[in-house]
Amino acid sequence: SCCIDWEIGIDSDTMKKYECSDYPLKTEVLSSIEMSEDGNCFAMKENGRCPFLADNGICRIISQCGEDYLSDICRLHPRYFNYFKDHAEIGLGMVCEEATRLILSEPDPYTSIAISDISCHDAISSEFAFEQRGKIFDILKKDARLCEKLDEIEAIYTVRANIHSFDEWKSIFSELEILDDEWSKMLSGARECECREAEEKYFERFIAYLVYRHIPRSESEENLRAVVGFILASYETVKNIYYSQNDRSFERLCDIMR
């Protein structure tokens, strides 16, 4: 649950509403907030649960105050937004367990929905990047083994996941922000492994998710190549972690990918 073991930040507009409005849980809400220079958040219980997560799994702020009293992170999670000159794209982020299961189970991972009535004058505009996303999707849709598709992508964009050894990639990924100590343990114990055909559809959907979300924000050809390289390296890393585990269930794969 995103209401357990996650920091639940409170944006400035919601904080003003908590302080200045009258609502059923006001005293409890204000006494449950930790304030700091870095931002405000709810103080989690000793068991890691949000103080407003009821035993039945329902948020008490929603049930007693209404959704208008949710902070942005609670209202929008796990959605992400990419804004462009003439439209916005909205998707589900794989940080959420259920969203990850939905993405990996989607029979057509290449379907997108764009909202066209949003004005984003300062946003990215890159027709080139959208064309390249379509090109990569066309490759991934081919009736071929995943390794053959990735070889074609590497050749087109002159990038290689093996530009670094896997041990070097492990070192690079270990220096990124770590949200879960288990990730560090899984990464350190991973070894190079081949992708089995039975799981190829899940890894293809994982790659399609990364392509859909990150490629359109590439503002130059050089940046595009860097993003493609990141996607290939992410696939290799997640694949190697998964096949280095004793538990190779679909649930475990979802947990690793998120």
PDB file of C-alpha atoms in Angstrom:
ATOM      1  CA  SER A   1       0.000   0.000   0.000  1.00  0.00           C
ATOM      2  CA  CYS A   2       1.181   3.519  -0.781  1.00  0.00           C
ATOM      3  CA  CYS A   3      -0.170   4.470   2.671  1.00  0.00           C
ATOM      4  CA  ILE A   4       2.392   2.238   4.406  1.00  0.00           C
ATOM      5  CA  ASP A   5       6.167   2.794   4.651  1.00  0.00           C
ATOM      6  CA  TRP A   6       6.067   5.818   2.318  1.00  0.00           C
ATOM      7  CA  GLU A   7       6.633   9.447   3.221  1.00  0.00           C
ATOM      8  CA  ILE A   8       3.353  11.276   2.584  1.00  0.00           C
ATOM      9  CA  GLY A   9       4.208  14.872   1.776  1.00  0.00           C
ATOM     10  CA  ILE A  10       1.777  17.763   2.148  1.00  0.00           C
ATOM     11  CA  ASP A  11       1.873  20.457  -0.532  1.00  0.00           C
ATOM     12  CA  SER A  12       1.582  24.140   0.416  1.00  0.00           C
ATOM     13  CA  ASP A  13      -2.009  24.610  -0.824  1.00  0.00           C
ATOM     14  CA  THR A  14      -3.247  21.591   1.116  1.00  0.00           C
ATOM     15  CA  MET A  15      -1.331  22.750   4.199  1.00  0.00           C
ATOM     16  CA  LYS A  16      -3.120  26.113   4.060  1.00  0.00           C
ATOM     17  CA  LYS A  17      -6.447  24.290   3.800  1.00  0.00           C
ATOM     18  CA  TYR A  18      -5.570  22.107   6.805  1.00  0.00           C
ATOM     19  CA  GLU A  19      -4.668  25.176   8.857  1.00  0.00           C
ATOM     20  CA  CYS A  20      -7.408  27.593   7.799  1.00  0.00           C
ATOM     21  CA  SER A  21     -10.496  25.472   7.118  1.00  0.00           C
ATOM     22  CA  ASP A  22     -12.993  23.836   9.436  1.00  0.00           C
ATOM     23  CA  TYR A  23     -13.396  20.085   8.933  1.00  0.00           C
ATOM     24  CA  PRO A  24     -14.083  17.002  11.102  1.00  0.00           C
ATOM     25  CA  LEU A  25     -10.480  15.807  11.664  1.00  0.00           C
ATOM     26  CA  LYS A  26      -8.744  19.179  11.956  1.00  0.00           C
ATOM     27  CA  THR A  27      -7.198  18.712  15.435  1.00  0.00           C
ATOM     28  CA  GLU A  28      -5.947  15.197  14.611  1.00  0.00           C
ATOM     29  CA  VAL A  29      -4.647  16.207  11.181  1.00  0.00           C
ATOM     30  CA  LEU A  30      -2.632  19.162  12.467  1.00  0.00           C
ATOM     31  CA  SER A  31      -1.187  17.169  15.365  1.00  0.00           C
ATOM     32  CA  SER A  32      -0.097  14.415  12.937  1.00  0.00           C
ATOM     33  CA  ILE A  33       2.027  16.679  10.726  1.00  0.00           C
ATOM     34  CA  GLU A  34       5.816  16.814  10.939  1.00  0.00           C
ATOM     35  CA  MET A  35       7.113  20.195   9.805  1.00  0.00           C
ATOM     36  CA  SER A  36      10.601  20.885   8.484  1.00  0.00           C
ATOM     37  CA  GLU A  37      12.451  23.205   6.134  1.00  0.00           C
ATOM     38  CA  ASP A  38      12.383  20.454   3.507  1.00  0.00           C
ATOM     39  CA  GLY A  39       8.599  20.246   3.608  1.00  0.00           C
ATOM     40  CA  ASN A  40       5.739  18.940   5.683  1.00  0.00           C
ATOM     41  CA  CYS A  41       4.544  15.356   5.889  1.00  0.00           C
ATOM     42  CA  PHE A  42       2.394  13.096   8.015  1.00  0.00           C
ATOM     43  CA  ALA A  43       4.170  11.331  10.879  1.00  0.00           C
ATOM     44  CA  MET A  44       3.832   7.606  10.286  1.00  0.00           C
ATOM     45  CA  LYS A  45       2.833   5.244  13.077  1.00  0.00           C
ATOM     46  CA  GLU A  46       5.428   2.865  14.522  1.00  0.00           C
ATOM     47  CA  ASN A  47       4.145   0.139  12.179  1.00  0.00           C
ATOM     48  CA  GLY A  48       4.743   2.434   9.189  1.00  0.00           C
ATOM     49  CA  ARG A  49       1.056   3.087   8.484  1.00  0.00           C
ATOM     50  CA  CYS A  50      -0.375   6.519   7.758  1.00  0.00           C
ATOM     51  CA  PRO A  51      -2.257   7.719  10.869  1.00  0.00           C
ATOM     52  CA  PHE A  52      -5.384   8.123   8.724  1.00  0.00           C
ATOM     53  CA  LEU A  53      -5.334   4.652   7.178  1.00  0.00           C
ATOM     54  CA  ALA A  54      -8.164   2.755   8.853  1.00  0.00           C
ATOM     55  CA  ASP A  55      -7.918  -0.960   9.673  1.00  0.00           C
ATOM     56  CA  ASN A  56     -10.267  -1.692   6.755  1.00  0.00           C
ATOM     57  CA  GLY A  57      -7.830   0.010   4.339  1.00  0.00           C
ATOM     58  CA  ILE A  58      -9.987   3.106   3.806  1.00  0.00           C
ATOM     59  CA  CYS A  59      -8.537   6.596   4.182  1.00  0.00           C
ATOM     60  CA  ARG A  60     -10.307   8.432   7.016  1.00  0.00           C
ATOM     61  CA  ILE A  61      -9.586  11.803   5.421  1.00  0.00           C
ATOM     62  CA  ILE A  62     -11.591  10.721   2.367  1.00  0.00           C
ATOM     63  CA  SER A  63     -14.401   9.078   4.347  1.00  0.00           C
ATOM     64  CA  GLN A  64     -14.817  11.899   6.885  1.00  0.00           C
ATOM     65  CA  CYS A  65     -13.631  15.025   5.071  1.00  0.00           C
ATOM     66  CA  GLY A  66     -13.845  14.253   1.362  1.00  0.00           C
ATOM     67  CA  GLU A  67     -11.283  13.932  -1.423  1.00  0.00           C
ATOM     68  CA  ASP A  68     -10.815  17.725  -1.528  1.00  0.00           C
ATOM     69  CA  TYR A  69      -8.781  17.411   1.665  1.00  0.00           C
ATOM     70  CA  LEU A  70      -6.231  15.002   0.218  1.00  0.00           C
ATOM     71  CA  SER A  71      -2.736  16.326  -0.459  1.00  0.00           C
ATOM     72  CA  ASP A  72      -1.545  16.289  -4.071  1.00  0.00           C
ATOM     73  CA  ILE A  73       0.586  13.176  -3.558  1.00  0.00           C
ATOM     74  CA  CYS A  74      -2.382  11.201  -2.222  1.00  0.00           C
ATOM     75  CA  ARG A  75      -4.761  12.502  -4.888  1.00  0.00           C
ATOM     76  CA  LEU A  76      -2.477  11.942  -7.885  1.00  0.00           C
ATOM     77  CA  HIS A  77      -0.271   8.966  -6.947  1.00  0.00           C
ATOM     78  CA  PRO A  78       0.767   6.909  -8.905  1.00  0.00           C
ATOM     79  CA  ARG A  79      -0.003   9.042 -11.955  1.00  0.00           C
ATOM     80  CA  TYR A  80       2.668  10.971 -13.820  1.00  0.00           C
ATOM     81  CA  PHE A  81       2.216  13.851 -16.263  1.00  0.00           C
ATOM     82  CA  ASN A  82       4.276  14.773 -19.325  1.00  0.00           C
ATOM     83  CA  TYR A  83       3.399  18.213 -20.688  1.00  0.00           C
ATOM     84  CA  PHE A  84       4.028  19.197 -24.301  1.00  0.00           C
ATOM     85  CA  LYS A  85       3.270  22.248 -26.419  1.00  0.00           C
ATOM     86  CA  ASP A  86      -0.179  21.134 -27.573  1.00  0.00           C
ATOM     87  CA  HIS A  87      -1.133  18.270 -25.260  1.00  0.00           C
ATOM     88  CA  ALA A  88      -0.333  16.345 -22.109  1.00  0.00           C
ATOM     89  CA  GLU A  89       0.185  12.626 -21.597  1.00  0.00           C
ATOM     90  CA  ILE A  90      -0.864  10.999 -18.347  1.00  0.00           C
ATOM     91  CA  GLY A  91       0.160   7.537 -17.254  1.00  0.00           C
ATOM     92  CA  LEU A  92       0.513   5.242 -14.272  1.00  0.00           C
ATOM     93  CA  GLY A  93       3.941   5.030 -12.675  1.00  0.00           C
ATOM     94  CA  MET A  94       5.412   1.641 -11.834  1.00  0.00           C
ATOM     95  CA  VAL A  95       6.224   2.770  -8.307  1.00  0.00           C
ATOM     96  CA  CYS A  96       2.807   1.363  -7.328  1.00  0.00           C
ATOM     97  CA  GLU A  97       2.434  -2.423  -6.980  1.00  0.00           C
ATOM     98  CA  GLU A  98      -1.039  -2.552  -8.535  1.00  0.00           C
ATOM     99  CA  ALA A  99      -0.089  -0.181 -11.363  1.00  0.00           C
ATOM    100  CA  THR A 100       2.894  -2.410 -12.153  1.00  0.00           C
ATOM    101  CA  ARG A 101       0.659  -5.484 -12.344  1.00  0.00           C
ATOM    102  CA  LEU A 102      -1.732  -3.646 -14.652  1.00  0.00           C
ATOM    103  CA  ILE A 103       1.076  -2.454 -16.944  1.00  0.00           C
ATOM    104  CA  LEU A 104       2.670  -5.901 -17.196  1.00  0.00           C
ATOM    105  CA  SER A 105      -0.718  -7.537 -17.811  1.00  0.00           C
ATOM    106  CA  GLU A 106      -1.852  -5.053 -20.474  1.00  0.00           C
ATOM    107  CA  PRO A 107      -2.307  -6.947 -23.769  1.00  0.00           C
ATOM    108  CA  ASP A 108      -1.580  -3.787 -25.799  1.00  0.00           C
ATOM    109  CA  PRO A 109       1.154  -1.766 -24.055  1.00  0.00           C
ATOM    110  CA  TYR A 110       1.412   0.606 -27.038  1.00  0.00           C
ATOM    111  CA  THR A 111      -1.935   2.347 -26.526  1.00  0.00           C
ATOM    112  CA  SER A 112      -1.706   5.949 -25.341  1.00  0.00           C
ATOM    113  CA  ILE A 113      -4.215   8.616 -24.419  1.00  0.00           C
ATOM    114  CA  ALA A 114      -3.372  12.293 -24.957  1.00  0.00           C
ATOM    115  CA  ILE A 115      -5.306  15.230 -23.534  1.00  0.00           C
ATOM    116  CA  SER A 116      -5.281  17.947 -26.184  1.00  0.00           C
ATOM    117  CA  ASP A 117      -7.067  20.824 -24.452  1.00  0.00           C
ATOM    118  CA  ILE A 118      -4.178  21.687 -22.147  1.00  0.00           C
ATOM    119  CA  SER A 119      -1.999  24.706 -22.912  1.00  0.00           C
ATOM    120  CA  CYS A 120       1.650  24.185 -21.990  1.00  0.00           C
ATOM    121  CA  HIS A 121       3.525  27.111 -23.510  1.00  0.00           C
ATOM    122  CA  ASP A 122       6.798  26.426 -21.693  1.00  0.00           C
ATOM    123  CA  ALA A 123       6.709  22.670 -22.180  1.00  0.00           C
ATOM    124  CA  ILE A 124       8.748  20.439 -24.443  1.00  0.00           C
ATOM    125  CA  SER A 125       7.972  20.269 -28.150  1.00  0.00           C
ATOM    126  CA  SER A 126       9.818  17.548 -30.002  1.00  0.00           C
ATOM    127  CA  GLU A 127       8.156  15.933 -33.008  1.00  0.00           C
ATOM    128  CA  PHE A 128      11.426  14.119 -33.614  1.00  0.00           C
ATOM    129  CA  ALA A 129      11.171  12.364 -30.248  1.00  0.00           C
ATOM    130  CA  PHE A 130       7.566  11.304 -30.887  1.00  0.00           C
ATOM    131  CA  GLU A 131       8.583   9.875 -34.253  1.00  0.00           C
ATOM    132  CA  GLN A 132      11.388   7.931 -32.608  1.00  0.00           C
ATOM    133  CA  ARG A 133       9.027   6.566 -29.967  1.00  0.00           C
ATOM    134  CA  GLY A 134       6.775   5.295 -32.727  1.00  0.00           C
ATOM    135  CA  LYS A 135       9.767   3.737 -34.488  1.00  0.00           C
ATOM    136  CA  ILE A 136      10.846   1.893 -31.346  1.00  0.00           C
ATOM    137  CA  PHE A 137       7.282   0.691 -30.736  1.00  0.00           C
ATOM    138  CA  ASP A 138       7.176  -0.681 -34.304  1.00  0.00           C
ATOM    139  CA  ILE A 139      10.335  -2.668 -33.583  1.00  0.00           C
ATOM    140  CA  LEU A 140       8.993  -4.030 -30.290  1.00  0.00           C
ATOM    141  CA  LYS A 141       5.776  -5.140 -32.016  1.00  0.00           C
ATOM    142  CA  LYS A 142       7.661  -7.372 -34.451  1.00  0.00           C
ATOM    143  CA  ASP A 143       7.203 -11.132 -34.272  1.00  0.00           C
ATOM    144  CA  ALA A 144      10.709 -11.902 -33.071  1.00  0.00           C
ATOM    145  CA  ARG A 145      12.626 -12.750 -29.920  1.00  0.00           C
ATOM    146  CA  LEU A 146      13.154  -9.822 -27.592  1.00  0.00           C
ATOM    147  CA  CYS A 147      16.929 -10.040 -27.894  1.00  0.00           C
ATOM    148  CA  GLU A 148      16.635  -9.581 -31.693  1.00  0.00           C
ATOM    149  CA  LYS A 149      14.428  -6.520 -31.265  1.00  0.00           C
ATOM    150  CA  LEU A 150      16.852  -4.970 -28.791  1.00  0.00           C
ATOM    151  CA  ASP A 151      19.776  -5.676 -31.131  1.00  0.00           C
ATOM    152  CA  GLU A 152      17.934  -3.711 -33.828  1.00  0.00           C
ATOM    153  CA  ILE A 153      17.299  -0.809 -31.456  1.00  0.00           C
ATOM    154  CA  GLU A 154      20.953  -0.763 -30.408  1.00  0.00           C
ATOM    155  CA  ALA A 155      22.038  -0.708 -34.047  1.00  0.00           C
ATOM    156  CA  ILE A 156      19.705   2.147 -35.028  1.00  0.00           C
ATOM    157  CA  TYR A 157      20.654   4.390 -32.106  1.00  0.00           C
ATOM    158  CA  THR A 158      24.286   3.228 -31.881  1.00  0.00           C
ATOM    159  CA  VAL A 159      24.017   2.508 -28.189  1.00  0.00           C
ATOM    160  CA  ARG A 160      24.945  -0.635 -26.321  1.00  0.00           C
ATOM    161  CA  ALA A 161      23.888  -1.760 -22.859  1.00  0.00           C
ATOM    162  CA  ASN A 162      27.213  -3.587 -22.620  1.00  0.00           C
ATOM    163  CA  ILE A 163      29.188  -0.361 -22.990  1.00  0.00           C
ATOM    164  CA  HIS A 164      29.758  -1.081 -19.300  1.00  0.00           C
ATOM    165  CA  SER A 165      30.157  -4.475 -17.692  1.00  0.00           C
ATOM    166  CA  PHE A 166      27.281  -5.571 -15.483  1.00  0.00           C
ATOM    167  CA  ASP A 167      29.434  -5.019 -12.402  1.00  0.00           C
ATOM    168  CA  GLU A 168      29.988  -1.444 -13.587  1.00  0.00           C
ATOM    169  CA  TRP A 169      26.240  -0.967 -14.116  1.00  0.00           C
ATOM    170  CA  LYS A 170      25.629  -2.320 -10.614  1.00  0.00           C
ATOM    171  CA  SER A 171      28.003   0.300  -9.271  1.00  0.00           C
ATOM    172  CA  ILE A 172      26.262   3.062 -11.253  1.00  0.00           C
ATOM    173  CA  PHE A 173      22.770   2.034 -10.121  1.00  0.00           C
ATOM    174  CA  SER A 174      23.906   1.665  -6.513  1.00  0.00           C
ATOM    175  CA  GLU A 175      24.866   5.348  -6.493  1.00  0.00           C
ATOM    176  CA  LEU A 176      21.324   6.448  -7.386  1.00  0.00           C
ATOM    177  CA  GLU A 177      18.761   7.321  -4.716  1.00  0.00           C
ATOM    178  CA  ILE A 178      17.820   4.122  -2.873  1.00  0.00           C
ATOM    179  CA  LEU A 179      14.231   3.991  -1.618  1.00  0.00           C
ATOM    180  CA  ASP A 180      14.341   0.442  -0.272  1.00  0.00           C
ATOM    181  CA  ASP A 181      17.267  -1.350   1.379  1.00  0.00           C
ATOM    182  CA  GLU A 182      16.129  -4.598  -0.244  1.00  0.00           C
ATOM    183  CA  TRP A 183      16.952  -3.094  -3.646  1.00  0.00           C
ATOM    184  CA  SER A 184      20.611  -2.742  -2.638  1.00  0.00           C
ATOM    185  CA  LYS A 185      20.708  -6.376  -1.506  1.00  0.00           C
ATOM    186  CA  MET A 186      19.105  -7.631  -4.717  1.00  0.00           C
ATOM    187  CA  LEU A 187      21.435  -5.527  -6.854  1.00  0.00           C
ATOM    188  CA  SER A 188      24.609  -6.669  -5.087  1.00  0.00           C
ATOM    189  CA  GLY A 189      23.599 -10.341  -5.417  1.00  0.00           C
ATOM    190  CA  ALA A 190      22.611 -10.176  -9.092  1.00  0.00           C
ATOM    191  CA  ARG A 191      24.578 -11.899 -11.849  1.00  0.00           C
ATOM    192  CA  GLU A 192      24.359 -11.851 -15.643  1.00  0.00           C
ATOM    193  CA  CYS A 193      21.505 -14.039 -16.904  1.00  0.00           C
ATOM    194  CA  GLU A 194      19.670 -14.698 -20.156  1.00  0.00           C
ATOM    195  CA  CYS A 195      16.024 -13.719 -20.590  1.00  0.00           C
ATOM    196  CA  ARG A 196      13.783 -16.751 -20.908  1.00  0.00           C
ATOM    197  CA  GLU A 197      11.118 -16.792 -23.584  1.00  0.00           C
ATOM    198  CA  ALA A 198       8.353 -17.367 -21.003  1.00  0.00           C
ATOM    199  CA  GLU A 199       8.955 -13.945 -19.440  1.00  0.00           C
ATOM    200  CA  GLU A 200       9.767 -11.993 -22.596  1.00  0.00           C
ATOM    201  CA  LYS A 201       6.286 -10.465 -22.849  1.00  0.00           C
ATOM    202  CA  TYR A 202       6.651  -8.938 -19.382  1.00  0.00           C
ATOM    203  CA  PHE A 203      10.067  -7.477 -20.096  1.00  0.00           C
ATOM    204  CA  GLU A 204       8.820  -6.131 -23.426  1.00  0.00           C
ATOM    205  CA  ARG A 205       5.983  -4.351 -21.613  1.00  0.00           C
ATOM    206  CA  PHE A 206       8.478  -2.978 -19.084  1.00  0.00           C
ATOM    207  CA  ILE A 207      10.601  -1.592 -21.920  1.00  0.00           C
ATOM    208  CA  ALA A 208       7.495  -0.208 -23.671  1.00  0.00           C
ATOM    209  CA  TYR A 209       6.554   1.600 -20.459  1.00  0.00           C
ATOM    210  CA  LEU A 210       9.984   3.234 -20.216  1.00  0.00           C
ATOM    211  CA  VAL A 211       9.929   4.165 -23.907  1.00  0.00           C
ATOM    212  CA  TYR A 212       6.425   5.645 -23.676  1.00  0.00           C
ATOM    213  CA  ARG A 213       7.229   7.682 -20.583  1.00  0.00           C
ATOM    214  CA  HIS A 214      10.779   8.910 -21.220  1.00  0.00           C
ATOM    215  CA  ILE A 215      11.488   9.080 -24.956  1.00  0.00           C
ATOM    216  CA  PRO A 216       9.163  12.045 -25.751  1.00  0.00           C
ATOM    217  CA  ARG A 217      11.049  14.259 -23.301  1.00  0.00           C
ATOM    218  CA  SER A 218      14.225  13.959 -25.352  1.00  0.00           C
ATOM    219  CA  GLU A 219      15.024  17.398 -26.759  1.00  0.00           C
ATOM    220  CA  SER A 220      17.986  16.432 -28.936  1.00  0.00           C
ATOM    221  CA  GLU A 221      19.364  13.435 -30.789  1.00  0.00           C
ATOM    222  CA  GLU A 222      22.187  13.123 -28.272  1.00  0.00           C
ATOM    223  CA  ASN A 223      19.734  13.166 -25.370  1.00  0.00           C
ATOM    224  CA  LEU A 224      17.560  10.601 -27.156  1.00  0.00           C
ATOM    225  CA  ARG A 225      20.496   8.203 -27.462  1.00  0.00           C
ATOM    226  CA  ALA A 226      21.230   8.656 -23.751  1.00  0.00           C
ATOM    227  CA  VAL A 227      17.619   7.822 -22.863  1.00  0.00           C
ATOM    228  CA  VAL A 228      17.645   4.731 -25.085  1.00  0.00           C
ATOM    229  CA  GLY A 229      20.862   3.639 -23.409  1.00  0.00           C
ATOM    230  CA  PHE A 230      19.298   4.147 -19.973  1.00  0.00           C
ATOM    231  CA  ILE A 231      16.285   2.036 -20.981  1.00  0.00           C
ATOM    232  CA  LEU A 232      18.462  -0.817 -22.239  1.00  0.00           C
ATOM    233  CA  ALA A 233      20.616  -0.710 -19.104  1.00  0.00           C
ATOM    234  CA  SER A 234      17.512  -0.698 -16.899  1.00  0.00           C
ATOM    235  CA  TYR A 235      16.179  -3.765 -18.692  1.00  0.00           C
ATOM    236  CA  GLU A 236      19.478  -5.623 -18.311  1.00  0.00           C
ATOM    237  CA  THR A 237      19.691  -4.762 -14.632  1.00  0.00           C
ATOM    238  CA  VAL A 238      16.117  -5.759 -13.773  1.00  0.00           C
ATOM    239  CA  LYS A 239      16.420  -8.949 -15.854  1.00  0.00           C
ATOM    240  CA  ASN A 240      19.608 -10.001 -14.103  1.00  0.00           C
ATOM    241  CA  ILE A 241      18.181  -9.274 -10.666  1.00  0.00           C
ATOM    242  CA  TYR A 242      15.041 -11.296 -11.408  1.00  0.00           C
ATOM    243  CA  TYR A 243      16.797 -14.380 -12.724  1.00  0.00           C
ATOM    244  CA  SER A 244      19.265 -14.287  -9.822  1.00  0.00           C
ATOM    245  CA  GLN A 245      16.361 -14.776  -7.393  1.00  0.00           C
ATOM    246  CA  ASN A 246      15.069 -18.106  -6.128  1.00  0.00           C
ATOM    247  CA  ASP A 247      11.530 -16.736  -6.321  1.00  0.00           C
ATOM    248  CA  ARG A 248      10.719 -16.211 -10.009  1.00  0.00           C
ATOM    249  CA  SER A 249       7.002 -15.642  -9.663  1.00  0.00           C
ATOM    250  CA  PHE A 250       5.077 -12.927 -11.489  1.00  0.00           C
ATOM    251  CA  GLU A 251       4.528 -11.174  -8.157  1.00  0.00           C
ATOM    252  CA  ARG A 252       8.272 -11.096  -7.515  1.00  0.00           C
ATOM    253  CA  LEU A 253       8.911  -9.717 -11.004  1.00  0.00           C
ATOM    254  CA  CYS A 254       6.401  -6.907 -10.353  1.00  0.00           C
ATOM    255  CA  ASP A 255       8.105  -6.112  -7.065  1.00  0.00           C
ATOM    256  CA  ILE A 256      11.541  -5.879  -8.697  1.00  0.00           C
ATOM    257  CA  MET A 257      10.349  -3.763 -11.627  1.00  0.00           C
ATOM    258  CA  ARG A 258       8.663  -1.161  -9.436  1.00  0.00           C
TER     259      ARG A 258
END
